[in-house]
Amino acid sequence: MSLNPFAPISEITAAIRSRKISASECLDAHLHRIARLQPALNAFVHLDSNRARATAAQIDSAISSGQTPGPLAGVPLTIKACIDVAGWPVPAGSLLRKDVIASSDAPLVARLRAAGAILLGNTNTPEFLMAYETDNRLQGKTSNPWSLDHSAGGSSGGESAAIASGCSAGGVGSDGGGSIRVPAHFCGICGLKPTPGRIPITGHFPGGGGAFAWIGVVGPMARTVADLRLLFEVMAGPDPGDPLSAPVTTKQISPTEAKQTRIGLLESEALGQPTDETRQAVDRAAKLLESAGFVVEPVRLAGMERAIDLWWFFFGAVIAHLFGQMVAGKESLLSPQLREYLQIATNEAALSMDELLKACAARDALRENLVRQMSATPILLSPVSSAPAFRHGAGNYAAGTGYLDTMRFSQWLNLTGFPGVSVPISSSSEGLPIGVQLIGRPYDDELVLAVAEILESARGPLAVPPIQ
């Protein structure tokens, strides 16, 4: 049996369990593909071929002896290079971290291993994850499998490029302002930003906690929504290292149950102006959902402008203040992207305790207000960003056309802690993927995935990237 490099995880596990293909053969196929495509994509920071081969051999031996394999047995996965995997570098795209080696597995990594996954290596990010383009002075830029002239997105750009190109069956990214959903949208795959605490962020750099606990999360990226759901179920669960972690059990939501949910087509001038093609993709998704049996109606949420302002207070002024202390005296080693972020985000006046406390209280009040506004439409449909992938070097934090204007559709979720999933729907006139975003209330991750899976089914199959 020859392996389809774009096969979903369920197909890979079924083939390995039935011994139509061995885990070792599956791994070798992916390693050969990586060797061929890495020079063009530059998605990988580190490959662990020897350990991966040893794991594959163990899985093959266990299956041959009649043992029941785990739900991810033999599936080749990748991990964003800011998440601890024992013995691997965790540079987070920075020369300042080029010699940092993880001493232990992050809890989510240990859970993937226990489920039988084979970890191929880790993938490229912008420095300290603070850009929507994956480029840095340590590793260089990561290209989009649909067009090498375009960005794979950020900050989980290496993950999105590896998965979209068939080098990896799925993986793990992180998201503080769209960093899972935007690269997924740019590269034509799926990505879930879960509710904070559903998957522990323990072992991630930068760490999450205190005033920032709602902002950053870790989550699955894959080519299908069903694959996202499987990865989510494996990684979900409490861990004492995550301050928002809670013993929330995963739920199974049937399509019939999901279709009882009213969907709000989110309208808001505060979130920016999408391109005509992006708007058409959202309209198409709305029609597909209606044809599948959902009620879809326009919805306007009060407070969107305030949500963006508060998100930028935490993601910009507060986090830049902390990074500024970390990099003091080492500015010459920083990438242009990180220097730009620090310059724009750093407040000339010192942050005061009063400002921080007021912002925390305002965030919590706005979050409550938005949850209440979504009572009639628990799922929202919107763009992921205002446009498809941009060309290398075209992304920035400049006012008017930069990240603070084009990425608003994703950013507000990170203030409120809402789950959101990116699903590819169509392509631009340049042949670049366009995704849409489904958004839920806190802890409705499974409902978001259930609706997304119905949308994906209604959409039908998509083409694969031209890079082969």
CSV table of C-alpha atoms in Angstrom, one decimal:
chain,number,residue,atom,x,y,z
A,1,MET,CA,0.0,0.0,0.0
A,2,SER,CA,1.4,3.4,-0.9
A,3,LEU,CA,0.9,6.2,1.5
A,4,ASN,CA,-1.1,9.3,0.5
A,5,PRO,CA,0.9,12.1,2.2
A,6,PHE,CA,-2.3,14.1,2.6
A,7,ALA,CA,-4.3,11.2,4.3
A,8,PRO,CA,-6.2,12.1,7.4
A,9,ILE,CA,-5.1,10.8,10.7
A,10,SER,CA,-8.0,8.3,10.9
A,11,GLU,CA,-6.8,6.8,7.6
A,12,ILE,CA,-3.2,6.5,8.7
A,13,THR,CA,-4.1,4.8,12.0
A,14,ALA,CA,-6.5,2.4,10.3
A,15,ALA,CA,-3.8,1.4,7.8
A,16,ILE,CA,-1.2,0.8,10.5
A,17,ARG,CA,-3.6,-1.1,12.8
A,18,SER,CA,-4.6,-3.4,9.9
A,19,ARG,CA,-0.9,-3.7,8.9
A,20,LYS,CA,-1.5,-2.5,5.4
A,21,ILE,CA,1.4,-0.3,6.1
A,22,SER,CA,3.8,-0.3,9.0
A,23,ALA,CA,4.5,2.7,11.2
A,24,SER,CA,8.1,2.6,10.0
A,25,GLU,CA,7.0,2.8,6.4
A,26,CYS,CA,4.7,5.7,7.2
A,27,LEU,CA,7.5,7.5,9.0
A,28,ASP,CA,10.0,6.9,6.2
A,29,ALA,CA,7.6,8.3,3.7
A,30,HIS,CA,7.2,11.5,5.7
A,31,LEU,CA,11.0,11.8,6.3
A,32,HIS,CA,11.7,11.5,2.6
A,33,ARG,CA,9.1,14.2,1.9
A,34,ILE,CA,10.6,16.5,4.5
A,35,ALA,CA,14.1,16.0,2.9
A,36,ARG,CA,12.7,16.9,-0.5
A,37,LEU,CA,10.6,19.9,0.6
A,38,GLN,CA,12.5,21.4,3.6
A,39,PRO,CA,14.9,23.4,1.3
A,40,ALA,CA,12.0,25.2,-0.3
A,41,LEU,CA,9.7,25.6,2.7
A,42,ASN,CA,12.1,25.9,5.7
A,43,ALA,CA,9.4,24.7,8.0
A,44,PHE,CA,11.6,22.6,10.4
A,45,VAL,CA,14.0,23.8,13.1
A,46,HIS,CA,14.9,20.3,14.4
A,47,LEU,CA,14.4,16.7,13.2
A,48,ASP,CA,14.6,13.7,15.5
A,49,SER,CA,14.8,11.0,12.9
A,50,ASN,CA,16.6,8.4,15.1
A,51,ARG,CA,14.2,8.6,18.0
A,52,ALA,CA,11.2,8.6,15.6
A,53,ARG,CA,12.5,5.4,13.9
A,54,ALA,CA,12.9,3.7,17.3
A,55,THR,CA,9.4,4.7,18.3
A,56,ALA,CA,8.0,3.4,15.0
A,57,ALA,CA,9.8,0.1,15.4
A,58,GLN,CA,8.3,-0.3,18.9
A,59,ILE,CA,4.8,0.4,17.6
A,60,ASP,CA,5.3,-2.2,14.8
A,61,SER,CA,6.5,-4.7,17.2
A,62,ALA,CA,3.6,-4.1,19.6
A,63,ILE,CA,1.0,-4.4,16.8
A,64,SER,CA,2.6,-7.6,15.5
A,65,SER,CA,2.4,-9.1,19.0
A,66,GLY,CA,-1.3,-8.3,19.2
A,67,GLN,CA,-1.2,-5.4,21.5
A,68,THR,CA,-3.9,-2.7,21.2
A,69,PRO,CA,-2.3,0.5,19.8
A,70,GLY,CA,-3.1,4.0,21.1
A,71,PRO,CA,-5.4,6.3,19.2
A,72,LEU,CA,-2.5,8.0,17.5
A,73,ALA,CA,-0.3,4.9,17.0
A,74,GLY,CA,2.2,5.6,14.2
A,75,VAL,CA,0.9,9.1,13.3
A,76,PRO,CA,3.8,11.4,12.5
A,77,LEU,CA,3.3,14.8,14.2
A,78,THR,CA,5.2,18.0,14.6
A,79,ILE,CA,5.5,20.5,17.5
A,80,LYS,CA,6.0,24.3,17.4
A,81,ALA,CA,9.5,25.2,18.5
A,82,CYS,CA,8.4,27.0,21.6
A,83,ILE,CA,7.0,23.9,23.3
A,84,ASP,CA,9.2,21.6,25.4
A,85,VAL,CA,10.1,18.2,24.0
A,86,ALA,CA,12.8,16.5,26.0
A,87,GLY,CA,16.2,16.8,24.4
A,88,TRP,CA,15.1,19.2,21.6
A,89,PRO,CA,16.1,22.8,21.2
A,90,VAL,CA,13.3,25.3,22.1
A,91,PRO,CA,14.6,28.5,20.4
A,92,ALA,CA,11.2,30.2,19.8
A,93,GLY,CA,12.9,31.8,16.8
A,94,SER,CA,15.5,33.7,18.8
A,95,LEU,CA,19.3,33.9,18.9
A,96,LEU,CA,18.9,34.5,22.6
A,97,ARG,CA,17.5,31.0,23.0
A,98,LYS,CA,19.6,29.1,20.4
A,99,ASP,CA,21.3,26.9,23.1
A,100,VAL,CA,18.2,26.2,25.2
A,101,ILE,CA,17.4,22.5,25.3
A,102,ALA,CA,14.2,21.2,26.9
A,103,SER,CA,14.9,18.9,29.9
A,104,SER,CA,11.4,17.3,29.9
A,105,ASP,CA,8.3,16.9,27.8
A,106,ALA,CA,5.5,19.4,28.2
A,107,PRO,CA,2.3,17.6,29.4
A,108,LEU,CA,0.6,17.8,26.0
A,109,VAL,CA,3.7,16.2,24.4
A,110,ALA,CA,3.7,13.4,27.0
A,111,ARG,CA,0.0,12.8,26.2
A,112,LEU,CA,0.7,12.6,22.5
A,113,ARG,CA,3.5,10.1,23.1
A,114,ALA,CA,1.3,8.0,25.3
A,115,ALA,CA,-1.3,7.9,22.6
A,116,GLY,CA,1.3,6.5,20.2
A,117,ALA,CA,2.2,9.5,18.1
A,118,ILE,CA,5.6,9.7,16.5
A,119,LEU,CA,7.2,13.1,16.9
A,120,LEU,CA,9.2,14.1,13.9
A,121,GLY,CA,10.6,17.4,15.0
A,122,ASN,CA,9.8,21.0,15.8
A,123,THR,CA,8.9,23.8,13.5
A,124,ASN,CA,9.8,27.4,12.9
A,125,THR,CA,8.4,30.6,14.5
A,126,PRO,CA,9.0,34.3,14.5
A,127,GLU,CA,11.2,35.5,17.3
A,128,PHE,CA,9.4,35.2,20.7
A,129,LEU,CA,6.3,34.4,18.5
A,130,MET,CA,5.5,38.1,18.1
A,131,ALA,CA,4.6,38.4,14.4
A,132,TYR,CA,2.2,37.0,11.9
A,133,GLU,CA,5.1,36.1,9.6
A,134,THR,CA,7.5,33.3,10.4
A,135,ASP,CA,11.0,34.7,9.9
A,136,ASN,CA,13.9,35.2,12.3
A,137,ARG,CA,17.7,35.6,12.4
A,138,LEU,CA,18.3,32.1,13.7
A,139,GLN,CA,16.4,30.0,11.1
A,140,GLY,CA,15.2,32.4,8.4
A,141,LYS,CA,11.8,32.6,6.8
A,142,THR,CA,9.2,29.8,6.2
A,143,SER,CA,7.4,29.8,2.9
A,144,ASN,CA,3.8,29.0,2.0
A,145,PRO,CA,3.3,25.6,0.2
A,146,TRP,CA,0.8,27.3,-2.1
A,147,SER,CA,3.2,30.0,-3.2
A,148,LEU,CA,6.8,30.2,-2.1
A,149,ASP,CA,6.7,34.0,-2.5
A,150,HIS,CA,4.1,34.2,0.3
A,151,SER,CA,4.3,33.9,4.0
A,152,ALA,CA,3.1,30.7,5.8
A,153,GLY,CA,1.8,33.0,8.5
A,154,GLY,CA,2.8,33.3,12.2
A,155,SER,CA,3.5,32.6,14.7
A,156,SER,CA,2.7,28.9,14.0
A,157,GLY,CA,4.0,29.3,10.4
A,158,GLY,CA,6.3,26.3,10.5
A,159,GLU,CA,3.5,24.0,11.7
A,160,SER,CA,1.1,25.2,9.1
A,161,ALA,CA,3.6,24.8,6.2
A,162,ALA,CA,4.7,21.3,7.4
A,163,ILE,CA,1.1,20.1,7.7
A,164,ALA,CA,-0.2,21.7,4.5
A,165,SER,CA,2.6,20.2,2.5
A,166,GLY,CA,2.1,16.7,3.7
A,167,CYS,CA,5.4,16.6,5.7
A,168,SER,CA,3.4,16.1,8.9
A,169,ALA,CA,0.0,14.6,9.6
A,170,GLY,CA,-0.8,17.2,12.2
A,171,GLY,CA,0.7,19.0,15.1
A,172,VAL,CA,0.6,21.6,17.8
A,173,GLY,CA,0.7,25.4,17.6
A,174,SER,CA,0.1,28.2,20.0
A,175,ASP,CA,-2.1,31.3,19.8
A,176,GLY,CA,-2.0,34.7,21.5
A,177,GLY,CA,-3.7,36.7,18.8
A,178,GLY,CA,-4.5,34.4,15.9
A,179,SER,CA,-1.2,32.5,15.8
A,180,ILE,CA,-2.9,29.1,15.1
A,181,ARG,CA,-5.9,30.3,13.1
A,182,VAL,CA,-4.1,32.8,10.8
A,183,PRO,CA,-1.3,30.4,9.6
A,184,ALA,CA,-4.0,27.7,9.1
A,185,HIS,CA,-6.0,30.2,7.0
A,186,PHE,CA,-2.9,31.2,5.0
A,187,CYS,CA,-1.9,27.6,4.3
A,188,GLY,CA,-5.4,26.0,3.8
A,189,ILE,CA,-5.5,23.7,6.9
A,190,CYS,CA,-7.6,23.7,10.1
A,191,GLY,CA,-6.5,25.0,13.5
A,192,LEU,CA,-8.2,25.2,16.8
A,193,LYS,CA,-7.6,27.9,19.4
A,194,PRO,CA,-9.2,26.2,22.5
A,195,THR,CA,-10.6,27.8,25.6
A,196,PRO,CA,-7.7,28.6,27.9
A,197,GLY,CA,-7.0,25.7,30.3
A,198,ARG,CA,-8.6,23.0,28.1
A,199,ILE,CA,-5.1,22.0,26.9
A,200,PRO,CA,-2.4,22.8,29.5
A,201,ILE,CA,0.1,25.5,28.3
A,202,THR,CA,2.7,24.1,30.8
A,203,GLY,CA,6.1,23.9,29.0
A,204,HIS,CA,5.5,26.7,26.6
A,205,PHE,CA,7.7,29.7,26.0
A,206,PRO,CA,6.6,32.4,26.9
A,207,GLY,CA,4.8,31.1,29.9
A,208,GLY,CA,1.1,31.9,30.5
A,209,GLY,CA,-0.3,33.1,33.8
A,210,GLY,CA,-1.5,36.0,35.9
A,211,ALA,CA,-2.9,38.8,33.8
A,212,PHE,CA,-2.0,36.9,30.6
A,213,ALA,CA,-3.6,33.6,31.3
A,214,TRP,CA,-6.6,34.3,28.9
A,215,ILE,CA,-4.3,35.5,26.1
A,216,GLY,CA,-2.2,32.6,25.1
A,217,VAL,CA,-3.2,28.9,24.5
A,218,VAL,CA,-1.8,25.8,22.8
A,219,GLY,CA,-3.9,23.9,20.3
A,220,PRO,CA,-4.0,21.4,17.5
A,221,MET,CA,-3.4,22.0,13.8
A,222,ALA,CA,-4.3,19.5,11.1
A,223,ARG,CA,-5.8,19.1,7.6
A,224,THR,CA,-9.3,18.1,8.7
A,225,VAL,CA,-11.6,19.0,11.6
A,226,ALA,CA,-11.9,15.4,12.6
A,227,ASP,CA,-8.1,15.3,13.1
A,228,LEU,CA,-8.3,18.4,15.2
A,229,ARG,CA,-10.9,16.8,17.4
A,230,LEU,CA,-8.8,13.6,17.9
A,231,LEU,CA,-5.7,15.6,18.8
A,232,PHE,CA,-7.7,17.8,21.1
A,233,GLU,CA,-9.2,14.8,22.9
A,234,VAL,CA,-5.7,13.4,23.4
A,235,MET,CA,-4.1,16.6,24.7
A,236,ALA,CA,-7.0,18.0,26.8
A,237,GLY,CA,-7.1,17.6,30.6
A,238,PRO,CA,-6.0,19.5,33.7
A,239,ASP,CA,-2.4,20.1,34.7
A,240,PRO,CA,-1.2,22.0,37.8
A,241,GLY,CA,1.3,24.0,35.7
A,242,ASP,CA,-1.6,25.9,33.9
A,243,PRO,CA,-3.3,28.4,36.2
A,244,LEU,CA,-6.6,28.1,34.2
A,245,SER,CA,-6.5,24.4,34.0
A,246,ALA,CA,-9.7,22.7,35.2
A,247,PRO,CA,-11.0,19.1,35.2
A,248,VAL,CA,-13.4,19.6,32.3
A,249,THR,CA,-14.3,16.4,30.6
A,250,THR,CA,-14.5,16.2,26.8
A,251,LYS,CA,-18.0,15.9,25.3
A,252,GLN,CA,-19.3,14.1,22.3
A,253,ILE,CA,-21.8,16.3,20.3
A,254,SER,CA,-23.7,14.6,17.5
A,255,PRO,CA,-24.5,16.5,14.2
A,256,THR,CA,-28.2,16.4,15.1
A,257,GLU,CA,-27.4,18.1,18.4
A,258,ALA,CA,-25.0,20.6,16.8
A,259,LYS,CA,-27.7,21.7,14.2
A,260,GLN,CA,-29.9,22.9,16.9
A,261,THR,CA,-27.5,25.8,17.4
A,262,ARG,CA,-28.3,29.1,15.8
A,263,ILE,CA,-25.2,30.7,14.1
A,264,GLY,CA,-24.5,34.4,14.1
A,265,LEU,CA,-22.9,35.9,11.0
A,266,LEU,CA,-20.7,38.4,12.8
A,267,GLU,CA,-20.9,42.0,11.5
A,268,SER,CA,-18.6,44.7,12.9
A,269,GLU,CA,-16.9,47.6,11.3
A,270,ALA,CA,-14.6,47.6,14.4
A,271,LEU,CA,-12.9,44.4,13.2
A,272,GLY,CA,-11.8,45.8,9.9
A,273,GLN,CA,-12.7,45.6,6.2
A,274,PRO,CA,-12.2,42.2,4.6
A,275,THR,CA,-11.3,41.8,0.9
A,276,ASP,CA,-14.2,41.0,-1.5
A,277,GLU,CA,-12.9,37.5,-1.9
A,278,THR,CA,-12.7,37.0,1.9
A,279,ARG,CA,-16.3,38.3,2.3
A,280,GLN,CA,-17.4,35.9,-0.5
A,281,ALA,CA,-15.8,33.0,1.4
A,282,VAL,CA,-17.7,33.9,4.6
A,283,ASP,CA,-20.9,34.2,2.6
A,284,ARG,CA,-20.3,30.8,1.0
A,285,ALA,CA,-19.7,29.3,4.4
A,286,ALA,CA,-23.0,30.8,5.7
A,287,LYS,CA,-24.9,29.3,2.7
A,288,LEU,CA,-23.3,25.9,3.2
A,289,LEU,CA,-24.3,25.9,6.9
A,290,GLU,CA,-27.9,26.9,6.0
A,291,SER,CA,-28.0,24.1,3.4
A,292,ALA,CA,-26.8,21.7,6.2
A,293,GLY,CA,-29.8,22.7,8.3
A,294,PHE,CA,-28.5,25.6,10.5
A,295,VAL,CA,-30.2,28.9,11.1
A,296,VAL,CA,-27.7,31.6,10.2
A,297,GLU,CA,-28.6,35.3,11.0
A,298,PRO,CA,-26.6,38.5,11.1
A,299,VAL,CA,-25.3,39.5,14.5
A,300,ARG,CA,-23.7,42.6,15.9
A,301,LEU,CA,-21.8,42.4,19.2
A,302,ALA,CA,-21.4,45.6,21.2
A,303,GLY,CA,-17.9,46.1,22.6
A,304,MET,CA,-15.7,44.9,19.7
A,305,GLU,CA,-13.6,48.1,19.5
A,306,ARG,CA,-13.0,48.0,23.2
A,307,ALA,CA,-12.1,44.3,23.0
A,308,ILE,CA,-9.4,45.1,20.4
A,309,ASP,CA,-8.0,48.0,22.5
A,310,LEU,CA,-7.8,45.8,25.6
A,311,TRP,CA,-6.2,42.9,23.7
A,312,TRP,CA,-3.5,45.3,22.5
A,313,PHE,CA,-3.0,46.6,26.0
A,314,PHE,CA,-2.0,43.2,27.2
A,315,PHE,CA,-0.4,41.8,24.0
A,316,GLY,CA,1.3,45.1,23.3
A,317,ALA,CA,2.2,47.4,26.2
A,318,VAL,CA,2.3,44.8,29.0
A,319,ILE,CA,4.0,41.9,27.2
A,320,ALA,CA,6.5,44.3,25.5
A,321,HIS,CA,7.3,45.7,29.0
A,322,LEU,CA,8.3,42.2,30.1
A,323,PHE,CA,10.2,41.4,27.0
A,324,GLY,CA,12.0,44.7,27.2
A,325,GLN,CA,13.4,43.6,30.5
A,326,MET,CA,14.4,40.3,29.1
A,327,VAL,CA,16.3,41.6,26.1
A,328,ALA,CA,17.8,44.7,27.7
A,329,GLY,CA,21.4,45.0,26.5
A,330,LYS,CA,21.0,42.4,23.8
A,331,GLU,CA,19.0,44.4,21.3
A,332,SER,CA,21.6,43.9,18.6
A,333,LEU,CA,20.7,40.2,18.5
A,334,LEU,CA,17.0,40.7,17.9
A,335,SER,CA,15.2,40.2,14.6
A,336,PRO,CA,13.8,43.3,12.8
A,337,GLN,CA,10.3,42.0,13.4
A,338,LEU,CA,10.7,41.8,17.2
A,339,ARG,CA,12.5,45.2,17.3
A,340,GLU,CA,9.5,46.7,15.4
A,341,TYR,CA,7.0,45.1,17.8
A,342,LEU,CA,8.9,46.4,20.8
A,343,GLN,CA,9.2,49.9,19.4
A,344,ILE,CA,5.5,50.2,18.6
A,345,ALA,CA,4.2,48.3,21.7
A,346,THR,CA,6.3,49.9,24.3
A,347,ASN,CA,4.5,52.7,26.1
A,348,GLU,CA,6.6,55.8,26.6
A,349,ALA,CA,5.1,56.2,30.1
A,350,ALA,CA,5.8,53.4,32.6
A,351,LEU,CA,2.9,51.1,33.2
A,352,SER,CA,1.1,51.7,36.4
A,353,MET,CA,-0.5,49.2,38.8
A,354,ASP,CA,-3.7,51.3,38.4
A,355,GLU,CA,-3.7,50.9,34.6
A,356,LEU,CA,-3.2,47.1,34.9
A,357,LEU,CA,-5.9,46.6,37.5
A,358,LYS,CA,-8.4,48.7,35.5
A,359,ALA,CA,-7.6,46.7,32.3
A,360,CYS,CA,-8.1,43.4,34.1
A,361,ALA,CA,-11.4,44.4,35.5
A,362,ALA,CA,-12.6,45.8,32.1
A,363,ARG,CA,-11.6,42.6,30.4
A,364,ASP,CA,-13.6,40.5,32.7
A,365,ALA,CA,-16.7,42.7,32.5
A,366,LEU,CA,-16.5,42.8,28.7
A,367,ARG,CA,-16.1,39.0,28.5
A,368,GLU,CA,-19.2,38.6,30.6
A,369,ASN,CA,-21.1,41.0,28.4
A,370,LEU,CA,-20.1,39.2,25.2
A,371,VAL,CA,-21.0,35.8,26.6
A,372,ARG,CA,-24.5,37.2,27.4
A,373,GLN,CA,-24.8,38.7,23.9
A,374,MET,CA,-24.1,35.3,22.4
A,375,SER,CA,-26.9,33.6,24.3
A,376,ALA,CA,-29.2,33.4,21.2
A,377,THR,CA,-26.3,32.6,18.8
A,378,PRO,CA,-23.7,30.5,20.6
A,379,ILE,CA,-21.6,30.1,17.5
A,380,LEU,CA,-20.4,33.0,15.4
A,381,LEU,CA,-19.1,32.9,11.8
A,382,SER,CA,-16.5,35.5,10.7
A,383,PRO,CA,-13.3,35.9,8.6
A,384,VAL,CA,-10.0,34.8,10.1
A,385,SER,CA,-8.2,37.9,8.9
A,386,SER,CA,-9.0,40.5,6.3
A,387,ALA,CA,-7.1,38.9,3.5
A,388,PRO,CA,-5.3,35.8,2.3
A,389,ALA,CA,-1.5,35.3,2.8
A,390,PHE,CA,0.7,38.3,2.2
A,391,ARG,CA,4.0,38.3,0.4
A,392,HIS,CA,7.2,37.8,2.4
A,393,GLY,CA,8.1,41.0,4.2
A,394,ALA,CA,4.7,42.7,3.6
A,395,GLY,CA,3.5,42.1,7.1
A,396,ASN,CA,4.2,44.6,9.9
A,397,TYR,CA,2.7,46.5,12.9
A,398,ALA,CA,2.2,49.8,11.0
A,399,ALA,CA,-1.1,51.6,11.4
A,400,GLY,CA,-3.6,51.5,8.6
A,401,THR,CA,-2.5,48.3,6.8
A,402,GLY,CA,-0.6,46.3,9.4
A,403,TYR,CA,-1.4,43.5,11.9
A,404,LEU,CA,-3.4,45.8,14.2
A,405,ASP,CA,-5.9,46.4,11.4
A,406,THR,CA,-5.8,43.2,9.3
A,407,MET,CA,-5.8,40.6,12.1
A,408,ARG,CA,-8.6,42.0,14.3
A,409,PHE,CA,-11.0,39.2,13.5
A,410,SER,CA,-8.8,36.8,15.4
A,411,GLN,CA,-7.3,39.0,18.1
A,412,TRP,CA,-10.4,39.7,20.1
A,413,LEU,CA,-10.9,36.0,21.0
A,414,ASN,CA,-7.6,36.0,22.8
A,415,LEU,CA,-8.8,38.8,25.1
A,416,THR,CA,-12.0,36.9,26.1
A,417,GLY,CA,-10.8,33.3,26.1
A,418,PHE,CA,-13.3,32.2,23.5
A,419,PRO,CA,-12.6,29.1,21.4
A,420,GLY,CA,-12.3,29.5,17.6
A,421,VAL,CA,-11.5,27.2,14.7
A,422,SER,CA,-10.2,28.1,11.2
A,423,VAL,CA,-11.6,26.1,8.3
A,424,PRO,CA,-10.5,26.5,4.7
A,425,ILE,CA,-13.4,27.3,2.4
A,426,SER,CA,-12.1,28.7,-1.0
A,427,SER,CA,-9.2,30.3,-2.8
A,428,SER,CA,-8.2,33.7,-4.0
A,429,SER,CA,-7.7,34.7,-7.6
A,430,GLU,CA,-4.0,34.1,-6.9
A,431,GLY,CA,-4.7,30.5,-5.8
A,432,LEU,CA,-4.1,31.2,-2.1
A,433,PRO,CA,-6.4,29.6,0.5
A,434,ILE,CA,-9.1,31.5,2.3
A,435,GLY,CA,-10.5,30.2,5.5
A,436,VAL,CA,-13.3,31.2,7.8
A,437,GLN,CA,-13.6,31.2,11.6
A,438,LEU,CA,-16.2,29.6,13.8
A,439,ILE,CA,-16.3,31.1,17.3
A,440,GLY,CA,-17.9,29.7,20.5
A,441,ARG,CA,-18.4,30.7,24.1
A,442,PRO,CA,-15.9,29.5,26.7
A,443,TYR,CA,-15.8,25.7,27.1
A,444,ASP,CA,-17.9,25.1,24.0
A,445,ASP,CA,-14.8,23.8,22.1
A,446,GLU,CA,-16.6,20.6,21.2
A,447,LEU,CA,-19.6,22.4,19.8
A,448,VAL,CA,-17.3,24.6,17.7
A,449,LEU,CA,-15.6,21.5,16.3
A,450,ALA,CA,-18.9,19.8,15.6
A,451,VAL,CA,-20.2,22.7,13.6
A,452,ALA,CA,-16.9,23.1,11.8
A,453,GLU,CA,-16.9,19.4,10.8
A,454,ILE,CA,-20.4,19.8,9.3
A,455,LEU,CA,-19.2,22.9,7.4
A,456,GLU,CA,-16.2,21.0,6.2
A,457,SER,CA,-18.4,18.1,5.0
A,458,ALA,CA,-20.7,20.5,3.2
A,459,ARG,CA,-17.8,22.2,1.5
A,460,GLY,CA,-16.4,19.0,0.1
A,461,PRO,CA,-12.8,18.1,-0.7
A,462,LEU,CA,-10.2,20.7,-1.6
A,463,ALA,CA,-7.1,20.6,-3.8
A,464,VAL,CA,-3.7,20.0,-2.3
A,465,PRO,CA,-0.8,22.5,-2.6
A,466,PRO,CA,1.1,22.5,-5.8
A,467,ILE,CA,4.5,21.9,-4.1
A,468,GLN,CA,5.3,18.2,-4.5
